[in-house]
Amino acid sequence: MCALGNNQLSDVSWKALCSSSQGLNRLHAAECPRMTDTSLKSVATLRDLHYLDISLCHKVSDVGIKYLTEGSSVTKLRELNVSHCSHITDISVMRIAQRLCKLRHLNLSYCKRLTDMSLEWLSGSSICSLDISGCNIQDQGLAAVEEIRLRKLILAECVYITDIGIEKLCKNVRDLEHVDVSHCVALSDPAIRAISFYCTGLVTLRMSGCPKMTDVAVQYLTSGSRYLRELDVSGCVLLTDRTLRHLQRICPPLCSITMSCCSSISKLAALKLQPRVKHWEHSNDYPPYWFGYNVGQIVHPITRPIMTDDTWDVVEQHSVITRAASKERT
């Protein structure tokens, strides 16, 4: 059943609907502004619910999740999306981990009140797909994920995650096939080295909006990832035409490449790759303001890894490109 964006469904409506639809196994109730904890109490009476999406239901709190995790479908629910439910806290994740024993896919993205403790509660769970985009997770919390046999991990906009955290994770979670570190602005080449070296079955990698990545990152990727099919490097402003030469070595299996706002990759070089892939996208515009940096300069202060000699080389290369770009514009 799809109730996406329905602003008419009240607590009374949900009670009537759920009592008359006990066989319902999929419920897509995202962006329902009148969905409350009381509404979820009614949803919790459904006996065969496998899929539930209550993302962007801003009135849902820990109380509603408590009803859900004590409901009739605790042994049936396979997929749960609570993205942008801004009132839920670590307590909800604790209940999800302890009660929803068959859960395989969990989306906690942009639940701003969650901390590293949430991931510690999930340690050892049966989840194979986890989205924690935009959460205030740090390396310590990421370490708890090592106890989960994940195949898909989305960390987009987790700005406090560092290369060290990614390396420790990948050493222990080697079955990852789909990874998204888009806009994890603290990450640099060593993170991609770890992903490609340890996660040898990698199929999809999204690292758009990572301004510290260089051609070396792509070289690591093409050396270690034999099954990579999709890659997004949009907004990686330090990548040059050398990246395209590396990518040609893995076409196939690479069949999708997105290079929007890659200001240092020429159109001529990018076009050489186009006939070898099914999906190809490129522009050498500068990244838009919502990428969070201006011509490669990070706007917001973040926790950064300790600078090594290699990292300083990358920063110096970055500053040279930035100065050159600024002169061209003036």
Short mmCIF file of C-alpha atoms in Angstrom, two decimals:
data_model
loop_
_atom_site.label_atom_id
_atom_site.label_comp_id
_atom_site.label_asym_id
_atom_site.label_seq_id
_atom_site.Cartn_x
_atom_site.Cartn_y
_atom_site.Cartn_z
CA MET A 1 0.00 0.00 0.00
CA CYS A 2 1.25 3.49 -0.87
CA ALA A 3 0.15 6.49 1.20
CA LEU A 4 3.05 8.71 0.13
CA GLY A 5 2.53 12.33 1.16
CA ASN A 6 -1.07 11.79 2.22
CA ASN A 7 -2.01 14.68 4.52
CA GLN A 8 -5.51 13.39 5.19
CA LEU A 9 -4.64 10.25 7.13
CA SER A 10 -5.09 10.96 10.85
CA ASP A 11 -4.66 8.69 13.86
CA VAL A 12 -8.31 7.63 13.50
CA SER A 13 -7.79 6.91 9.79
CA TRP A 14 -4.75 4.73 10.45
CA LYS A 15 -6.60 2.78 13.12
CA ALA A 16 -9.48 2.03 10.75
CA LEU A 17 -7.17 1.24 7.85
CA CYS A 18 -4.95 -1.17 9.79
CA SER A 19 -7.82 -2.99 11.47
CA SER A 20 -9.37 -3.71 8.07
CA SER A 21 -6.10 -4.60 6.29
CA GLN A 22 -4.45 -7.18 8.50
CA GLY A 23 -2.93 -8.97 5.49
CA LEU A 24 -0.96 -5.88 4.44
CA ASN A 25 2.74 -6.69 4.01
CA ARG A 26 4.10 -3.47 2.46
CA LEU A 27 3.36 0.04 3.70
CA HIS A 28 4.88 3.11 2.08
CA ALA A 29 3.84 5.99 4.36
CA ALA A 30 6.64 8.48 3.72
CA GLU A 31 5.93 12.21 4.12
CA CYS A 32 2.61 11.71 5.86
CA PRO A 33 2.52 14.89 7.98
CA ARG A 34 -0.21 13.61 10.32
CA MET A 35 1.49 10.30 11.09
CA THR A 36 2.14 10.23 14.86
CA ASP A 37 3.20 7.75 17.51
CA THR A 38 -0.46 6.85 17.95
CA SER A 39 -0.69 6.12 14.23
CA LEU A 40 2.29 3.78 14.55
CA LYS A 41 0.53 1.99 17.40
CA SER A 42 -2.13 1.03 14.85
CA VAL A 43 0.48 0.08 12.24
CA ALA A 44 2.06 -2.19 14.86
CA THR A 45 -1.08 -4.35 14.87
CA LEU A 46 -0.42 -5.50 11.29
CA ARG A 47 0.53 -9.17 11.45
CA ASP A 48 2.45 -9.71 8.22
CA LEU A 49 4.30 -6.45 7.61
CA HIS A 50 7.56 -7.00 5.72
CA TYR A 51 8.31 -3.46 4.54
CA LEU A 52 7.67 -0.13 6.26
CA ASP A 53 8.67 3.35 5.10
CA ILE A 54 7.85 6.20 7.49
CA SER A 55 10.59 8.53 6.30
CA LEU A 56 9.96 12.27 6.71
CA CYS A 57 7.22 11.64 9.26
CA HIS A 58 8.42 14.34 11.60
CA LYS A 59 5.99 13.64 14.45
CA VAL A 60 7.24 10.11 15.03
CA SER A 61 9.38 9.70 18.16
CA ASP A 62 10.91 6.95 20.29
CA VAL A 63 7.43 6.17 21.61
CA GLY A 64 6.18 5.24 18.14
CA ILE A 65 9.20 3.03 17.48
CA LYS A 66 8.55 1.32 20.83
CA TYR A 67 5.01 0.48 19.69
CA LEU A 68 6.38 -0.87 16.42
CA THR A 69 9.03 -3.05 18.05
CA GLU A 70 6.45 -4.56 20.39
CA GLY A 71 3.91 -5.14 17.63
CA SER A 72 2.66 -8.15 15.71
CA SER A 73 5.25 -8.07 12.91
CA VAL A 74 8.48 -8.07 14.90
CA THR A 75 9.51 -11.40 13.38
CA LYS A 76 8.31 -10.47 9.88
CA LEU A 77 9.72 -6.99 9.21
CA ARG A 78 12.60 -7.14 6.71
CA GLU A 79 12.99 -3.49 5.69
CA LEU A 80 12.53 -0.30 7.71
CA ASN A 81 13.02 3.30 6.61
CA VAL A 82 12.92 6.00 9.30
CA SER A 83 14.97 8.56 7.37
CA HIS A 84 14.53 12.17 8.53
CA CYS A 85 12.54 11.13 11.61
CA SER A 86 14.29 13.84 13.57
CA HIS A 87 12.88 12.98 17.00
CA ILE A 88 14.11 9.41 17.30
CA THR A 89 17.23 8.74 19.38
CA ASP A 90 19.64 5.90 20.16
CA ILE A 91 16.92 4.26 22.28
CA SER A 92 14.90 3.57 19.13
CA VAL A 93 17.87 1.92 17.45
CA MET A 94 18.40 -0.20 20.56
CA ARG A 95 14.80 -1.43 20.34
CA ILE A 96 15.08 -2.05 16.61
CA ALA A 97 18.27 -4.08 17.11
CA GLN A 98 16.87 -6.11 19.99
CA ARG A 99 13.37 -6.80 18.68
CA LEU A 100 13.36 -6.82 14.86
CA CYS A 101 15.37 -10.01 14.53
CA LYS A 102 14.69 -10.56 10.80
CA LEU A 103 15.48 -7.00 9.68
CA ARG A 104 17.80 -6.91 6.67
CA HIS A 105 17.61 -3.31 5.41
CA LEU A 106 17.67 -0.29 7.71
CA ASN A 107 17.65 3.38 6.71
CA LEU A 108 18.52 5.79 9.53
CA SER A 109 19.70 8.64 7.32
CA TYR A 110 19.43 12.21 8.60
CA CYS A 111 18.24 11.16 12.04
CA LYS A 112 20.27 13.93 13.60
CA ARG A 113 19.90 12.81 17.21
CA LEU A 114 21.61 9.48 16.66
CA THR A 115 25.14 9.01 17.98
CA ASP A 116 27.86 6.36 17.80
CA MET A 117 25.90 4.42 20.41
CA SER A 118 23.28 3.54 17.78
CA LEU A 119 25.83 1.61 15.74
CA GLU A 120 27.05 -0.15 18.85
CA TRP A 121 23.50 -1.41 19.42
CA LEU A 122 23.38 -2.71 15.84
CA SER A 123 26.60 -4.67 16.29
CA GLY A 124 25.99 -8.34 15.57
CA SER A 125 22.58 -7.79 13.96
CA SER A 126 21.33 -9.51 10.79
CA ILE A 127 21.30 -6.29 8.76
CA CYS A 128 22.97 -6.47 5.35
CA SER A 129 22.13 -2.94 4.14
CA LEU A 130 22.57 0.18 6.29
CA ASP A 131 22.10 3.86 5.45
CA ILE A 132 23.40 6.36 8.02
CA SER A 133 23.82 9.33 5.69
CA GLY A 134 23.94 12.70 7.40
CA CYS A 135 24.19 11.24 10.91
CA ASN A 136 26.69 12.50 13.47
CA ILE A 137 28.71 9.31 13.35
CA GLN A 138 32.45 9.25 14.01
CA ASP A 139 35.16 6.62 13.60
CA GLN A 140 34.39 5.11 17.00
CA GLY A 141 30.81 4.37 15.99
CA LEU A 142 31.88 3.06 12.61
CA ALA A 143 34.06 0.50 14.38
CA ALA A 144 30.90 -1.15 15.73
CA VAL A 145 29.78 -1.89 12.17
CA GLU A 146 32.65 -4.38 11.97
CA GLU A 147 30.40 -6.92 13.70
CA ILE A 148 27.70 -6.68 10.98
CA ARG A 149 27.95 -8.66 7.75
CA LEU A 150 27.07 -5.73 5.54
CA ARG A 151 26.90 -5.82 1.77
CA LYS A 152 25.69 -2.24 1.35
CA LEU A 153 26.79 0.77 3.41
CA ILE A 154 25.78 4.37 2.76
CA LEU A 155 27.79 6.97 4.68
CA ALA A 156 27.03 10.05 2.56
CA GLU A 157 27.58 13.36 4.38
CA CYS A 158 29.12 11.70 7.44
CA VAL A 159 31.67 14.50 7.64
CA TYR A 160 33.42 13.22 10.77
CA ILE A 161 34.45 9.87 9.27
CA THR A 162 38.18 9.75 8.47
CA ASP A 163 40.51 7.57 6.42
CA ILE A 164 41.48 5.74 9.61
CA GLY A 165 37.86 4.82 10.32
CA ILE A 166 37.29 3.54 6.78
CA GLU A 167 40.46 1.44 6.84
CA LYS A 168 39.57 -0.21 10.16
CA LEU A 169 36.06 -0.90 8.88
CA CYS A 170 37.12 -2.44 5.58
CA LYS A 171 39.64 -4.74 7.23
CA ASN A 172 36.77 -6.46 9.01
CA VAL A 173 33.78 -5.97 6.68
CA ARG A 174 35.14 -7.44 3.47
CA ASP A 175 31.83 -8.48 1.91
CA LEU A 176 30.85 -4.91 1.02
CA GLU A 177 29.58 -4.64 -2.56
CA HIS A 178 27.96 -1.20 -2.54
CA VAL A 179 29.60 1.76 -0.78
CA ASP A 180 28.58 5.42 -0.76
CA VAL A 181 30.95 7.94 0.85
CA SER A 182 29.65 10.96 -1.06
CA HIS A 183 30.38 14.29 0.64
CA CYS A 184 32.50 12.66 3.34
CA VAL A 185 34.80 15.64 2.99
CA ALA A 186 37.50 14.40 5.40
CA LEU A 187 38.27 11.34 3.27
CA SER A 188 41.24 11.16 0.93
CA ASP A 189 43.13 8.60 -1.16
CA PRO A 190 43.93 6.15 1.70
CA ALA A 191 40.20 5.55 2.23
CA ILE A 192 39.79 4.37 -1.35
CA ARG A 193 42.95 2.29 -1.06
CA ALA A 194 41.38 0.46 1.89
CA ILE A 195 38.03 -0.02 0.15
CA SER A 196 39.59 -1.41 -3.03
CA PHE A 197 42.16 -3.61 -1.24
CA TYR A 198 39.89 -5.24 1.34
CA CYS A 199 36.48 -5.17 -0.38
CA THR A 200 37.46 -7.09 -3.48
CA GLY A 201 33.84 -7.78 -4.50
CA LEU A 202 33.00 -4.06 -4.79
CA VAL A 203 30.36 -3.39 -7.47
CA THR A 204 29.27 0.21 -6.82
CA LEU A 205 31.22 3.15 -5.37
CA ARG A 206 29.92 6.68 -4.96
CA MET A 207 32.47 9.22 -3.77
CA SER A 208 31.04 12.43 -5.19
CA GLY A 209 31.79 15.64 -3.32
CA CYS A 210 35.06 14.39 -1.80
CA PRO A 211 37.39 17.31 -2.61
CA LYS A 212 40.58 15.65 -1.32
CA MET A 213 40.52 12.67 -3.70
CA THR A 214 43.23 12.60 -6.37
CA ASP A 215 44.10 10.43 -9.36
CA VAL A 216 45.91 8.14 -6.92
CA ALA A 217 42.55 7.14 -5.40
CA VAL A 218 41.27 6.02 -8.80
CA GLN A 219 44.54 4.20 -9.45
CA TYR A 220 44.03 2.24 -6.22
CA LEU A 221 40.47 1.50 -7.27
CA THR A 222 41.33 0.21 -10.73
CA SER A 223 44.13 -1.94 -9.34
CA GLY A 224 42.04 -3.73 -6.72
CA SER A 225 38.39 -3.74 -7.81
CA ARG A 226 37.84 -6.41 -10.48
CA TYR A 227 34.03 -6.27 -10.40
CA LEU A 228 33.35 -2.52 -10.25
CA ARG A 229 30.40 -1.61 -12.44
CA GLU A 230 29.31 1.85 -11.25
CA LEU A 231 31.43 4.80 -10.16
CA ASP A 232 30.47 8.38 -9.28
CA VAL A 233 33.31 10.87 -8.79
CA SER A 234 31.30 14.06 -9.32
CA GLY A 235 32.80 17.11 -7.65
CA CYS A 236 36.20 15.48 -7.08
CA VAL A 237 37.98 18.60 -8.29
CA LEU A 238 41.52 17.19 -8.07
CA LEU A 239 40.92 14.38 -10.56
CA THR A 240 42.64 14.94 -13.92
CA ASP A 241 42.77 13.24 -17.31
CA ARG A 242 45.06 10.64 -15.74
CA THR A 243 41.97 9.24 -13.98
CA LEU A 244 40.42 8.41 -17.36
CA ARG A 245 43.48 6.40 -18.36
CA HIS A 246 43.15 4.37 -15.17
CA LEU A 247 39.43 3.78 -15.75
CA GLN A 248 39.96 2.51 -19.29
CA ARG A 249 41.71 -0.51 -17.80
CA ILE A 250 38.50 -1.72 -16.12
CA CYS A 251 36.02 -1.20 -19.00
CA PRO A 252 34.47 -3.74 -18.78
CA PRO A 253 33.27 -4.49 -16.13
CA LEU A 254 32.81 -0.74 -15.47
CA CYS A 255 29.64 0.27 -17.31
CA SER A 256 28.56 3.49 -15.55
CA ILE A 257 30.70 6.56 -14.84
CA THR A 258 29.48 9.91 -13.52
CA MET A 259 31.94 12.82 -13.55
CA SER A 260 29.81 15.93 -13.13
CA CYS A 261 31.63 19.04 -11.88
CA CYS A 262 35.06 17.48 -12.36
CA SER A 263 36.71 20.77 -13.22
CA SER A 264 40.16 19.31 -13.97
CA ILE A 265 39.01 16.55 -16.34
CA SER A 266 38.91 17.74 -19.94
CA LYS A 267 35.97 17.03 -22.20
CA LEU A 268 38.31 15.51 -24.79
CA ALA A 269 39.65 12.92 -22.36
CA ALA A 270 36.20 12.17 -20.95
CA LEU A 271 34.75 11.55 -24.41
CA LYS A 272 37.29 8.80 -25.05
CA LEU A 273 35.66 6.76 -22.30
CA GLN A 274 32.08 7.29 -23.47
CA PRO A 275 31.91 4.49 -26.10
CA ARG A 276 33.13 1.93 -23.56
CA VAL A 277 30.34 2.38 -20.98
CA LYS A 278 26.53 2.27 -20.99
CA HIS A 279 26.07 5.33 -18.78
CA TRP A 280 28.41 8.30 -19.15
CA GLU A 281 28.11 11.73 -17.64
CA HIS A 282 30.67 14.52 -17.51
CA SER A 283 30.94 18.26 -17.00
CA ASN A 284 33.92 20.39 -16.02
CA ASP A 285 31.86 23.04 -14.26
CA TYR A 286 32.84 23.97 -10.73
CA PRO A 287 30.78 22.26 -8.03
CA PRO A 288 27.62 24.12 -6.96
CA TYR A 289 27.41 25.85 -3.58
CA TRP A 290 25.45 22.98 -2.01
CA PHE A 291 28.49 20.72 -2.32
CA GLY A 292 29.75 22.59 0.75
CA TYR A 293 32.99 23.91 -0.73
CA ASN A 294 33.93 26.67 -3.12
CA VAL A 295 36.46 25.83 -5.85
CA GLY A 296 37.74 23.01 -3.71
CA GLN A 297 37.83 24.90 -0.41
CA ILE A 298 35.87 23.30 2.44
CA VAL A 299 33.51 25.76 4.09
CA HIS A 300 32.62 24.02 7.35
CA PRO A 301 35.24 22.96 9.91
CA ILE A 302 35.50 19.18 10.27
CA THR A 303 37.47 16.59 12.18
CA ARG A 304 40.41 15.65 9.97
CA PRO A 305 42.88 12.75 9.95
CA ILE A 306 46.47 13.34 11.03
CA MET A 307 48.44 14.81 8.15
CA THR A 308 51.04 12.48 6.64
CA ASP A 309 53.65 13.52 4.09
CA ASP A 310 51.48 12.06 1.31
CA THR A 311 48.45 14.01 2.50
CA TRP A 312 50.40 17.26 2.55
CA ASP A 313 51.37 16.58 -1.07
CA VAL A 314 47.68 16.26 -1.95
CA VAL A 315 46.82 19.48 -0.12
CA GLU A 316 49.61 21.32 -1.92
CA GLN A 317 48.40 20.01 -5.29
CA HIS A 318 44.90 21.08 -4.31
CA SER A 319 45.97 24.62 -3.44
CA VAL A 320 47.88 25.01 -6.73
CA ILE A 321 44.80 23.99 -8.73
CA THR A 322 42.62 26.30 -6.65
CA ARG A 323 44.92 29.29 -7.19
CA ALA A 324 45.07 28.59 -10.92
CA ALA A 325 41.28 28.33 -11.14
CA SER A 326 40.87 31.60 -9.25
CA LYS A 327 43.21 33.40 -11.65
CA GLU A 328 41.30 32.09 -14.67
CA ARG A 329 38.03 33.39 -13.27
CA THR A 330 39.44 36.87 -12.52
#
